[in-house]
PDB file of C-alpha atoms in Angstrom:
ATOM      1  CA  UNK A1113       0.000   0.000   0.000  1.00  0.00           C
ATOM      2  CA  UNK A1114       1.657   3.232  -1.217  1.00  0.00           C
ATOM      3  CA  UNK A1115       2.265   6.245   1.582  1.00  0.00           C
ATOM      4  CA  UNK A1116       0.753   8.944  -0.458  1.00  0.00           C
ATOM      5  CA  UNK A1117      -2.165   7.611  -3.119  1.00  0.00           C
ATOM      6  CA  UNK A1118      -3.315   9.950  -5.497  1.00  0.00           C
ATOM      7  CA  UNK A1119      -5.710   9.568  -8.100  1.00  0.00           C
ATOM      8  CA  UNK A1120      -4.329  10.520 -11.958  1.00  0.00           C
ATOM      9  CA  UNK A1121      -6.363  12.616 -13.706  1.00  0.00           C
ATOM     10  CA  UNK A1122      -6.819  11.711 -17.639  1.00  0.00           C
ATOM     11  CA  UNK A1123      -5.029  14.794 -18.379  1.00  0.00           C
ATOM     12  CA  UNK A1124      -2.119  13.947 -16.151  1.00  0.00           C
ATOM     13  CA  UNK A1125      -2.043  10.259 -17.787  1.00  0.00           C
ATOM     14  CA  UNK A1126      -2.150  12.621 -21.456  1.00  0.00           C
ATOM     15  CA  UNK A1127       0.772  14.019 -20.808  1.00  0.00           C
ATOM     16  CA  UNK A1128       2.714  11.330 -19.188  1.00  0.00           C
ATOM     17  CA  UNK A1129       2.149   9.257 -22.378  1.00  0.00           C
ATOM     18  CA  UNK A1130       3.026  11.905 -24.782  1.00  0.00           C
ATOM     19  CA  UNK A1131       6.677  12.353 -22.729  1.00  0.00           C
ATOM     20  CA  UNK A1132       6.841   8.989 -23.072  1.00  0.00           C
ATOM     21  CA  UNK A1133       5.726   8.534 -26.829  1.00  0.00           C
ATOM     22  CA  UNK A1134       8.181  11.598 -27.702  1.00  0.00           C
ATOM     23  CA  UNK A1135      11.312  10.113 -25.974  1.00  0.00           C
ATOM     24  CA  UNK A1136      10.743   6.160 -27.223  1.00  0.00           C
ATOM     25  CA  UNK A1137      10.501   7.395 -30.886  1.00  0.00           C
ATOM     26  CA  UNK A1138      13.345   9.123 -30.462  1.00  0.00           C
ATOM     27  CA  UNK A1139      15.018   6.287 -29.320  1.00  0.00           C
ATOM     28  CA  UNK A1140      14.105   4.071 -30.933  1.00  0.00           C
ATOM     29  CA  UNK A1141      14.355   5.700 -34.138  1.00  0.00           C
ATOM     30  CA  UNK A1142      18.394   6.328 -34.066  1.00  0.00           C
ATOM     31  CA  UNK A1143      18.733   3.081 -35.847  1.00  0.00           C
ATOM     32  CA  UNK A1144      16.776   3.867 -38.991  1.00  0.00           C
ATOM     33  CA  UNK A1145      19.028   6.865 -39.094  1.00  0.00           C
ATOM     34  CA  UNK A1146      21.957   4.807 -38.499  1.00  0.00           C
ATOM     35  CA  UNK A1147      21.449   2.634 -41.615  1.00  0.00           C
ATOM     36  CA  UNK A1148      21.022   2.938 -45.282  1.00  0.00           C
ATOM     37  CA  UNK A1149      19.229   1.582 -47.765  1.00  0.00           C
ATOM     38  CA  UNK A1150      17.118  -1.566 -47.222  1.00  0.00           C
ATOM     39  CA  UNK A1151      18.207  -1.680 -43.795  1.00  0.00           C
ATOM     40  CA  UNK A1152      16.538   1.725 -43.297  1.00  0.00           C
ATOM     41  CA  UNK A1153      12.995   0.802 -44.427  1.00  0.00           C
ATOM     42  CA  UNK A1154      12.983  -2.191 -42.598  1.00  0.00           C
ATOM     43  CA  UNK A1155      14.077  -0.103 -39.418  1.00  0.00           C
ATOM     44  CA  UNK A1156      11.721   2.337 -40.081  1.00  0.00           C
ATOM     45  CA  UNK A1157       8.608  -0.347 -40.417  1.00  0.00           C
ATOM     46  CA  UNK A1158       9.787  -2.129 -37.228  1.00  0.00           C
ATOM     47  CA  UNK A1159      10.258   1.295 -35.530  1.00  0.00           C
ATOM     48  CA  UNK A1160       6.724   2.594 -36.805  1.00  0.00           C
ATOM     49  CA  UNK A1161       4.791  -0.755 -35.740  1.00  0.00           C
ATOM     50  CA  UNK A1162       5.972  -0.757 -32.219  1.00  0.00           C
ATOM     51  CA  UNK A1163       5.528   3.381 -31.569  1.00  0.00           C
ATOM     52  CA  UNK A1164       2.254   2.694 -33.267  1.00  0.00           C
ATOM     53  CA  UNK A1165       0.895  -0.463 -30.532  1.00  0.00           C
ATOM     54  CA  UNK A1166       2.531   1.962 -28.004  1.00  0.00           C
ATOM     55  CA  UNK A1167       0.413   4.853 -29.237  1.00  0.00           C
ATOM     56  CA  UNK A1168      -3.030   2.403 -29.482  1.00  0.00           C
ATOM     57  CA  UNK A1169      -2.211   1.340 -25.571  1.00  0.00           C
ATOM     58  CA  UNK A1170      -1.673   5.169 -24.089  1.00  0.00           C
ATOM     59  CA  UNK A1171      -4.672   5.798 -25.905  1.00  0.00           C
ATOM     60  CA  UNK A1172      -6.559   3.102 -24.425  1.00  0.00           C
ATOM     61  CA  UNK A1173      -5.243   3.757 -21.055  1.00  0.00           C
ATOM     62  CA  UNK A1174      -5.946   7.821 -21.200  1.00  0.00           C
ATOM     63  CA  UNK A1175      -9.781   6.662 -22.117  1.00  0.00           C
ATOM     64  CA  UNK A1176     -10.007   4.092 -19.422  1.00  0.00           C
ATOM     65  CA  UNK A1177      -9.188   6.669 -17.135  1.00  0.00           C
ATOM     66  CA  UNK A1178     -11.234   9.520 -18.200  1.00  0.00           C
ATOM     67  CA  UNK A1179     -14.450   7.398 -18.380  1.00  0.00           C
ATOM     68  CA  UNK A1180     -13.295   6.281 -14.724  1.00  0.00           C
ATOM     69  CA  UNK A1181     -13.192   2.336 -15.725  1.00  0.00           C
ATOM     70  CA  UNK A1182     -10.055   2.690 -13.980  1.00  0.00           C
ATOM     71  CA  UNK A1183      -8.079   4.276 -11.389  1.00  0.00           C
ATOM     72  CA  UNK A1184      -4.478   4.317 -11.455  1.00  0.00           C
ATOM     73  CA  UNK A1185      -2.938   4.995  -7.522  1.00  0.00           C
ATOM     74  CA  UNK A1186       0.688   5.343  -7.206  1.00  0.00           C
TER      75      UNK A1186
END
């Protein structure tokens, strides 16, 4: 049982989720600039797929929490 709960809003979880969208696709996308050629496009597909699941998931979560399905404590 945590020492301070809080309750996340759907606008805190928004935000959380786009930090952590902006930073993975950054990371995650230095290899397609590290290669060339076919390399690349296969990089980039790879790269695209998993930001995109990662995307569909926040998304999911953001909605769960606004319609209060859930309720995230910390």
């Amino acid at each position: 049982m945590p020492i301070v709960p809080f309750l996340m809003s759907a606008n805190d979880a928004g935000l959380i989720s786009a930090l952590i969208l902006i930073s993975s696709s950054i990371v995650l996308g230095i290899p397609v600039f590290a290669s060339r050629g076919m390399a690349q496009l296969a990089w980039l597909g790879a790269v695209g797929f998993v930001i995109t699941v990662e995307l569909v998931l926040m998304v999911i979560f953001v909605v769960l929490i606004a319609r209060g399905t859930i309720s995230p404590e910390f």
